[in-house]
Structure formats: C-alpha cells, structure tokens
Tab-separated table of C-alpha atoms in Angstrom:
chain	number	residue	atom	x	y	z
R	1	MET	CA	93.822	62.410	116.089
R	2	THR	CA	96.218	64.750	114.267
R	3	ARG	CA	99.594	65.547	115.828
R	4	SER	CA	103.066	66.738	114.844
R	5	PHE	CA	105.464	64.302	113.176
R	6	SER	CA	108.181	62.709	115.313
R	7	LEU	CA	110.861	60.066	114.784
R	8	ARG	CA	108.517	57.303	115.947
R	9	ASP	CA	106.456	57.974	112.780
R	10	LEU	CA	109.295	57.157	110.362
R	11	ALA	CA	107.856	53.732	109.553
R	12	LEU	CA	104.508	55.262	108.587
R	13	LEU	CA	106.056	57.862	106.275
R	14	TRP	CA	108.295	55.232	104.708
R	15	ALA	CA	105.327	52.958	104.011
R	16	LEU	CA	103.319	55.811	102.438
R	17	ARG	CA	106.194	57.580	100.660
R	18	ASP	CA	104.927	56.597	97.185
R	19	GLN	CA	101.197	56.653	97.944
R	20	GLY	CA	100.640	60.372	98.431
R	21	ILE	CA	99.562	63.216	96.182
R	22	THR	CA	101.199	66.621	95.791
R	23	LEU	CA	98.671	69.442	95.815
R	24	ASP	CA	99.069	72.744	93.916
R	25	MET	CA	99.883	72.233	90.244
R	26	GLN	CA	102.806	74.651	90.425
R	27	ARG	CA	104.502	72.618	93.124
R	28	ALA	CA	103.747	69.335	91.363
R	29	ALA	CA	105.099	70.605	88.032
R	30	LEU	CA	108.304	72.220	89.285
R	31	TYR	CA	109.448	70.173	92.257
R	32	GLU	CA	110.033	66.518	92.970
R	33	SER	CA	107.946	65.083	95.781
R	34	ARG	CA	110.145	64.204	98.787
R	35	PRO	CA	107.802	63.988	101.780
R	36	LEU	CA	110.124	61.912	103.969
R	37	GLN	CA	113.064	64.259	103.430
R	38	GLU	CA	110.895	67.305	104.128
R	39	ALA	CA	109.576	65.734	107.320
R	40	LEU	CA	113.077	64.965	108.622
R	41	CYS	CA	114.324	68.469	107.777
R	42	GLY	CA	111.444	69.870	109.788
R	43	LEU	CA	112.829	68.177	112.925
R	44	MET	CA	116.216	69.889	112.697
R	45	PRO	CA	116.468	72.509	115.470
R	46	ALA	CA	119.034	74.657	113.654
R	47	ARG	CA	116.631	75.828	110.939
R	48	ALA	CA	113.108	77.186	110.846
R	49	ALA	CA	110.997	74.573	109.089
R	50	ALA	CA	109.002	75.878	106.131
R	51	THR	CA	107.285	72.503	105.644
R	52	LEU	CA	105.390	71.102	108.622
R	53	THR	CA	104.330	67.460	108.816
R	54	TYR	CA	101.344	66.141	110.767
R	55	VAL	CA	100.436	62.498	111.320
R	56	CYS	CA	96.787	61.449	111.367
R	57	HIS	CA	95.443	58.389	113.198
R	58	GLY	CA	91.845	57.206	112.997
R	59	HIS	CA	89.887	54.552	114.859
R	60	ALA	CA	90.025	52.005	112.047
R	61	ALA	CA	93.039	49.735	111.663
R	62	ASN	CA	93.931	51.238	108.296
R	63	GLY	CA	93.116	54.811	109.322
R	64	ARG	CA	96.614	56.249	109.139
R	65	GLY	CA	98.101	58.986	106.984
R	66	PHE	CA	99.972	62.253	107.056
R	67	ILE	CA	99.570	65.851	105.892
R	68	GLN	CA	102.295	68.326	104.961
R	69	VAL	CA	101.779	72.086	104.900
R	70	GLN	CA	103.916	74.984	103.709
R	71	ALA	CA	104.065	77.815	106.238
R	72	TYR	CA	104.054	81.409	104.991
R	73	PRO	CA	104.788	83.627	108.030
R	74	GLU	CA	104.709	86.814	105.942
R	75	ARG	CA	101.003	86.234	105.269
R	76	GLN	CA	100.216	84.274	108.454
R	77	GLU	CA	98.866	81.320	106.505
R	78	TRP	CA	99.436	77.638	105.821
R	79	GLN	CA	99.066	75.875	102.493
R	80	VAL	CA	98.375	72.149	102.324
R	81	VAL	CA	100.889	70.707	99.846
R	82	HIS	CA	100.839	66.922	100.354
R	83	LEU	CA	98.375	64.238	101.450
R	84	ALA	CA	99.108	60.539	101.900
R	85	PRO	CA	97.675	58.155	101.017
R	86	ARG	CA	95.818	59.394	97.939
R	87	ALA	CA	92.454	57.978	96.887
R	88	GLU	CA	93.832	55.610	94.246
R	89	ALA	CA	96.253	54.081	96.756
R	90	GLY	CA	93.415	52.514	98.728
R	91	GLY	CA	93.624	52.113	102.481
R	92	LEU	CA	91.705	54.668	104.498
R	93	SER	CA	88.449	56.237	103.404
R	94	TRP	CA	88.547	59.621	101.674
R	95	GLY	CA	85.258	60.712	103.155
R	96	PRO	CA	84.706	61.726	106.779
R	97	TRP	CA	88.148	60.475	107.848
R	98	TRP	CA	90.172	63.009	105.846
R	99	ALA	CA	87.612	65.755	106.458
R	100	CYS	CA	88.064	65.263	110.204
R	101	ALA	CA	91.858	65.272	109.890
R	102	LEU	CA	91.817	68.506	107.878
R	103	SER	CA	89.493	70.145	110.395
R	104	GLU	CA	91.882	69.230	113.197
R	105	LEU	CA	94.738	70.646	111.117
R	106	CYS	CA	92.952	74.005	110.907
R	107	VAL	CA	92.649	74.077	114.695
R	108	LEU	CA	96.387	73.457	115.014
R	109	ALA	CA	97.066	76.178	112.453
R	110	GLY	CA	95.049	78.706	114.434
R	111	ARG	CA	96.914	77.843	117.627
R	112	ARG	CA	100.196	78.566	115.859
R	113	GLY	CA	99.052	81.965	114.626
R	114	ALA	CA	97.959	81.151	111.062
R	115	LEU	CA	94.915	83.165	109.993
R	116	ARG	CA	93.945	80.806	107.179
R	117	VAL	CA	94.691	77.452	105.552
R	118	ARG	CA	94.640	77.223	101.741
R	119	ALA	CA	94.951	74.444	99.188
R	120	GLY	CA	95.053	74.141	95.413
R	121	VAL	CA	93.452	70.971	94.042
R	122	ALA	CA	92.419	69.651	90.646
R	123	ALA	CA	88.883	70.734	89.753
R	124	GLY	CA	86.312	67.991	90.235
R	125	SER	CA	88.739	65.694	92.046
R	126	LEU	CA	88.157	63.659	95.194
R	127	GLU	CA	90.496	66.023	96.991
R	128	GLU	CA	88.210	68.958	96.247
R	129	GLU	CA	85.228	67.107	97.699
R	130	VAL	CA	87.147	66.208	100.869
R	131	PHE	CA	88.303	69.785	101.446
R	132	ARG	CA	84.757	71.053	101.011
R	133	GLN	CA	83.568	68.513	103.583
R	134	ALA	CA	86.197	69.894	105.961
R	135	GLY	CA	84.756	73.402	105.725
R	136	PHE	CA	86.930	74.847	102.969
R	137	SER	CA	85.373	77.204	100.423
R	138	ALA	CA	86.460	77.775	96.825
R	139	TYR	CA	87.453	81.364	96.097
R	140	THR	CA	88.937	81.157	92.569
R	141	ARG	CA	89.777	78.806	89.701
R	142	GLU	CA	92.725	78.899	87.345
R	143	GLU	CA	93.558	77.273	84.047
R	144	VAL	CA	97.123	76.093	83.579
R	145	TYR	CA	98.891	76.218	80.205
R	146	ARG	CA	102.347	75.101	79.172
R	147	LEU	CA	104.770	75.813	76.363
R	148	LEU	CA	107.331	73.137	75.529
R	149	GLN	CA	110.774	74.349	74.472
R	150	PRO	CA	110.056	78.092	74.826
R	151	GLY	CA	113.484	78.871	73.383
R	152	ALA	CA	112.162	78.123	69.896
R	153	LEU	CA	109.768	81.103	70.146
R	154	ALA	CA	111.941	83.402	72.244
R	155	GLY	CA	112.408	86.952	71.079
R	156	ARG	CA	113.788	90.109	72.625
R	157	ALA	CA	113.403	90.301	76.434
R	158	ALA	CA	113.866	94.025	77.038
R	159	VAL	CA	110.175	94.977	77.366
R	160	MET	CA	109.943	94.734	81.160
R	161	ARG	CA	112.374	95.638	83.917
R	162	ASN	CA	113.186	94.016	87.251
R	163	VAL	CA	110.900	94.916	90.134
R	164	THR	CA	112.441	97.049	92.892
R	165	ALA	CA	111.465	97.993	96.426
R	166	GLY	CA	110.299	101.359	95.078
R	167	ASP	CA	107.566	99.598	93.098
R	168	ALA	CA	105.871	98.199	96.213
R	169	TRP	CA	103.080	100.775	96.528
R	170	ARG	CA	102.295	100.838	92.803
R	171	LEU	CA	102.277	97.044	92.712
R	172	LEU	CA	99.817	97.010	95.603
R	173	GLN	CA	97.596	99.362	93.603
R	174	LEU	CA	97.832	97.040	90.593
R	175	VAL	CA	96.731	94.102	92.749
R	176	GLY	CA	93.748	96.126	93.926
R	177	GLN	CA	92.777	96.858	90.319
R	178	VAL	CA	93.172	93.283	89.026
R	179	VAL	CA	92.400	90.896	91.887
R	180	PRO	CA	88.792	90.801	93.208
R	181	PRO	CA	88.412	91.694	96.924
R	182	PRO	CA	87.298	88.156	97.967
R	183	VAL	CA	90.516	86.733	96.486
R	184	GLN	CA	92.600	89.430	98.167
R	185	HIS	CA	91.017	88.526	101.497
R	186	ALA	CA	91.415	84.780	100.967
R	187	GLU	CA	95.139	85.137	100.212
R	188	GLY	CA	95.954	87.924	102.664
R	189	LEU	CA	97.269	90.195	99.914
R	190	VAL	CA	95.994	93.535	101.185
R	191	VAL	CA	96.066	93.866	104.960
R	192	SER	CA	95.981	97.333	106.507
R	193	GLY	CA	98.588	97.927	109.179
R	194	ALA	CA	100.574	94.810	108.317
R	195	ASP	CA	104.156	94.834	109.577
R	196	VAL	CA	105.385	92.644	106.724
R	197	PRO	CA	106.921	94.444	103.698
R	198	ILE	CA	104.491	94.762	100.807
R	199	LEU	CA	106.597	92.804	98.303
R	200	ALA	CA	106.946	89.888	100.721
R	201	ARG	CA	103.204	89.859	101.417
R	202	LEU	CA	102.442	89.805	97.680
R	203	GLY	CA	104.752	86.821	97.154
R	204	VAL	CA	107.287	88.776	95.068
R	205	SER	CA	110.154	87.812	97.372
R	206	ARG	CA	109.684	84.139	96.414
R	207	GLU	CA	110.032	84.665	92.655
R	208	ARG	CA	111.801	86.752	90.019
R	209	GLY	CA	109.587	89.749	89.347
R	210	TYR	CA	109.302	92.092	86.347
R	211	VAL	CA	107.112	95.169	85.864
R	212	LEU	CA	105.803	97.080	82.871
R	213	GLU	CA	105.488	100.847	83.186
R	214	ARG	CA	102.206	102.640	82.429
R	215	GLY	CA	102.858	106.308	83.049
R	216	GLU	CA	102.899	106.786	86.819
R	217	GLU	CA	101.228	103.397	87.298
R	218	LEU	CA	102.256	99.834	86.605
R	219	GLY	CA	100.671	98.264	83.552
R	220	ALA	CA	101.646	94.675	84.345
R	221	TYR	CA	103.574	92.413	86.674
R	222	LEU	CA	105.250	89.144	85.702
R	223	GLY	CA	106.491	86.723	88.372
R	224	LEU	CA	108.671	83.742	87.421
R	225	SER	CA	109.434	80.762	89.660
R	226	ARG	CA	112.220	78.469	88.426
R	227	SER	CA	113.392	74.928	89.032
R	228	ARG	CA	115.288	72.303	87.086
R	229	ARG	CA	111.983	71.135	85.645
R	230	GLY	CA	110.830	74.429	84.188
R	231	VAL	CA	109.452	77.903	84.863
R	232	TRP	CA	106.065	78.944	86.281
R	233	ALA	CA	104.684	82.377	85.339
R	234	ARG	CA	101.962	84.411	86.997
R	235	ILE	CA	100.720	87.584	85.349
R	236	LEU	CA	98.899	90.653	86.639
R	237	LEU	CA	97.701	92.848	83.767
R	238	HIS	CA	96.085	96.254	84.208
R	239	PRO	CA	92.423	96.180	83.035
R	240	ASP	CA	93.086	99.063	80.611
R	241	ASP	CA	96.324	97.600	79.231
R	242	GLY	CA	95.031	94.402	77.633
R	243	SER	CA	96.620	95.278	74.299
R	244	ARG	CA	100.057	94.833	75.848
R	245	ALA	CA	99.426	91.272	76.999
R	246	PRO	CA	101.432	89.793	74.068
R	247	GLU	CA	104.446	91.830	75.210
R	248	VAL	CA	104.195	90.447	78.755
R	249	ILE	CA	103.810	86.849	77.592
R	250	GLY	CA	106.586	87.365	75.077
R	251	HIS	CA	108.867	88.565	77.850
R	252	ALA	CA	108.055	85.418	79.859
R	253	ILE	CA	108.905	83.247	76.858
R	254	ALA	CA	112.212	85.059	76.336
R	255	ALA	CA	113.117	84.830	80.032
R	256	ALA	CA	112.448	81.062	79.972
R	257	ALA	CA	114.349	80.449	76.731
R	258	GLY	CA	116.867	78.102	78.332
R	259	GLU	CA	114.291	75.969	80.157
R	260	ALA	CA	112.432	72.841	79.091
R	261	THR	CA	108.886	74.024	79.853
R	262	LEU	CA	107.119	77.283	80.609
R	263	TYR	CA	103.882	77.067	82.609
R	264	CYS	CA	101.394	79.901	82.982
R	265	ALA	CA	98.357	80.079	85.276
R	266	VAL	CA	95.321	82.099	84.135
R	267	ARG	CA	92.702	82.716	86.810
R	268	ASP	CA	88.999	83.126	86.145
R	269	TYR	CA	89.199	86.931	86.504
R	270	GLN	CA	91.871	86.997	83.751
R	271	ALA	CA	89.687	85.591	80.978
R	272	GLY	CA	91.278	87.869	78.387
R	273	LEU	CA	94.514	85.886	78.518
R	274	ARG	CA	93.015	82.480	77.633
R	275	ASN	CA	92.669	82.851	73.867
R	276	LEU	CA	96.007	84.614	73.721
R	277	MET	CA	97.721	81.639	75.360
R	278	GLN	CA	96.577	79.287	72.639
R	279	ASP	CA	97.418	81.789	69.904
R	280	MET	CA	101.001	81.996	71.191
R	281	GLY	CA	101.535	78.234	71.142
R	282	PHE	CA	100.611	77.223	74.708
R	283	GLU	CA	98.674	74.018	75.307
R	284	PHE	CA	96.008	73.508	77.954
R	285	VAL	CA	97.027	71.339	80.945
R	286	GLY	CA	94.165	71.423	83.429
R	287	VAL	CA	92.031	73.421	85.865
R	288	GLN	CA	92.870	74.016	89.498
R	289	VAL	CA	90.536	75.183	92.263
R	290	TRP	CA	91.826	77.222	95.193
R	291	LEU	CA	90.080	76.701	98.521
R	292	VAL	CA	90.475	78.405	101.889
R	293	ARG	CA	89.330	77.968	105.450
R	294	HIS	CA	89.842	80.844	107.862
R	295	THR	CA	90.989	80.013	111.374
R	296	ALA	CA	90.092	83.372	112.982
R	297	ARG	CA	86.544	84.158	114.017
R	298	PRO	CA	84.857	87.303	115.396
R	299	ALA	CA	84.224	87.334	119.144
R	300	VAL	CA	82.544	89.868	121.429
R	301	SER	CA	85.035	91.600	123.704
R	302	PRO	CA	84.375	90.659	127.374
R	303	ASN	CA	84.917	94.289	128.485
R	304	TYR	CA	82.085	95.596	126.334
R	305	ARG	CA	79.878	92.723	127.423
R	306	GLN	CA	80.314	93.722	131.079
R	307	LEU	CA	79.617	97.373	130.256
R	308	ALA	CA	76.305	96.464	128.633
R	309	ALA	CA	75.358	94.280	131.596
R	310	ARG	CA	75.611	97.214	134.016
R	311	GLU	CA	72.900	99.096	132.150
R	312	LYS	CA	69.413	98.613	133.559
R	313	ARG	CA	67.882	98.765	130.105
R	314	PRO	CA	69.158	99.319	126.574
R	315	GLY	CA	68.702	102.869	125.349
R	316	ALA	CA	68.577	104.447	121.936
R	317	LEU	CA	71.838	105.129	120.162
R	318	THR	CA	72.572	108.818	120.604
R	319	THR	CA	75.005	111.328	119.160
R	320	PRO	CA	75.486	115.083	119.814
R	321	LEU	CA	73.733	115.781	116.480
R	322	HIS	CA	70.645	113.698	117.342
R	323	PRO	CA	70.037	113.926	121.111
R	324	VAL	CA	67.257	112.065	122.855
R	325	ASN	CA	64.439	114.245	124.263
R	326	THR	CA	66.252	117.313	122.829
R	327	VAL	CA	68.949	117.048	125.533
R	328	ALA	CA	72.478	116.869	124.149
R	329	LEU	CA	74.474	114.083	125.745
R	330	VAL	CA	78.214	113.788	126.170
R	331	PRO	CA	79.538	111.572	123.322
R	332	CYS	CA	80.048	108.107	124.689
R	333	LEU	CA	80.355	104.524	123.538
R	334	PRO	CA	76.907	103.159	122.540
R	335	VAL	CA	76.214	100.142	124.714
R	336	THR	CA	74.036	98.430	122.133
R	337	ARG	CA	76.735	98.323	119.436
R	338	GLU	CA	78.653	95.076	119.017
R	339	HIS	CA	82.437	95.202	119.123
R	340	TRP	CA	84.457	92.389	117.610
R	341	THR	CA	87.967	91.167	117.932
R	342	TYR	CA	89.787	88.187	116.452
R	343	GLU	CA	90.937	85.241	118.491
R	344	TYR	CA	92.694	82.038	117.432
C-alpha cells in the first residue's frame, strides 16, 4: 500500500534517513539530500509543496520504505527524486515490491492531474531494472561530464545574451529542431493549446538562460542551474551551427568561473558535443537513463458509443465527394470512426 506521508510516519523516515538514494544526477550533484526536512515542509499548509512524500508498506515485516517526487505543475508531471531504502542498504526486496509501489505511485499521480511520471537513474543500475518492471520506458540517455575549477579556463563571457520573454517562440522552434519528437512527448515540451507560458514549460524559468543569435533564429540555448556545490549546464545547439559549440561551452565555463565544479549533460541526440567536452578539459562522470510512464490513456467517449449503438448496421464511411450509390449525403459524423479522449 502506498499513501501520503503523515506525522505518524516520522519514525520510519528517521530510521531510513541515511539509507536512501537520490535519483537524477543533477539533483544528486548540486543538492544535499534532506528527505526528512522535505517531507516535513510538505505538511505545512501555508506553502504549496513542490516535493511530495509517499510511504510504502508491504506484506512482509521488513517491507517498508518511502518515495519522494518533485511536482512540476507547469508540465503536469511528477519526477521521482528519492527512494529509501536503496538496494545496498538491505531490508526489503528491490524486485516486485518496489515495482508494485511505483505502479501505485503512478495511479496516485494520475488522480492528482499529472500526465506522466519520470525518473533519471544510473544506466545499468538496480533502480533502472525496478522502474522497467513498474512499466516505465526509457526515452533517452545522457552522458554527464564535469570540469573542476572552471575559473582556470574561463575567458570572455560576452558571446551569449540573457534569454527574454520575446525569445519564447524562437526557443520553441529550436527545441523542435534539436529534440526528437519522442523526447518532446515524454517531457511535455511541446503541447498545443497549453495554458502555461512557453518558457516555463521548457524549464527556462527554473534556471539562468542564455541564447545565441543565428539571424532570425536562435543558434543555441544554454541553461545554468546553480547551487553551493557547483553549476549544471544543459545545451541546445542548432543542427547547422555545430561550429559554434566551443563558443557556447566557453560561455558556460566563463559564467561558472567562481564555482567549484561545472557539470554538463550531453544526451544521445547531441553526439557532436562528446568529443568537444573532452577536448575542452571535461572529464566523464557517468551515464544516466531517463524513463517515463504516462498516466493518461485513450478512452472511447460514451456519447459516440451510444450513437453507434443506435445504428442497425455499420455503413460505409461517406463524404460529399464520394457518396454511396451516387447519392450525395449530408456531411455527418461517421459512426464507425473511433473518437478518443484522455482520462486520469
């Protein structure tokens, strides 16, 4: 059984406070893990909780743990950021037990309006296997590199300018040119008719963004997330502007000159950046796999189902251009066509 955290679960979180694992390499690299503090903050009524905590209880005596997720209302999604206990800590089994708990979590996410649940895990890890057992599918991989003491290589940082609200449409076009459609769908980047501002949906509002001009288009986007531990960079580079990649990376190095470490994630559809990372002094850290499970499913609308049931027999699909028996019919809704809507 998976349910929301309450004060009666304090003893469980205290016992497992040092036995969990932080998912998503960016979060693990930049932020200190404080699951108990995050859980208590989520109970405060005066603030909207960004981190949600769920307690999991199994049938076995040692089948107890908890999951924490980061809610992203602008994209209607949850991201799993912490699991406890981890595999090396012993205790409960990492097989069917966690898979069942994660499946129940996805049901809860759908009830609260989240369209998908995502997670970033180390490639080939036990966590990846458990998420796959729970119905998650991998949609991209990324290699993570780091540069220690970027100030030693910092140069001039005037190549790119700060992103503005006026760049929203051009940035959306850049995403469409760089990011494959399956990844866009998995991360909710391009959604027609969305009420959320474009920059917020693309994650720009959560980082410091820079853009590189390319005529009337954008040639590149650089997003920097900062903490006391370092800086994390994500790069979108126009397919026809690969020669300017050193300028973009150089700008990231200059912007992180006062920090201890600069991290940069290179996804599998950005293969051109890999060799350049090593040439500019970055060292390889590891590979992360991003997985997703969608909580919305297509369903036949009951109204159309009733309409089809009133027909004595299914007829051929007709249009005014192709009438049946040479008699033009009034355009109407074909009863044999399926109509789908999303439900949670």
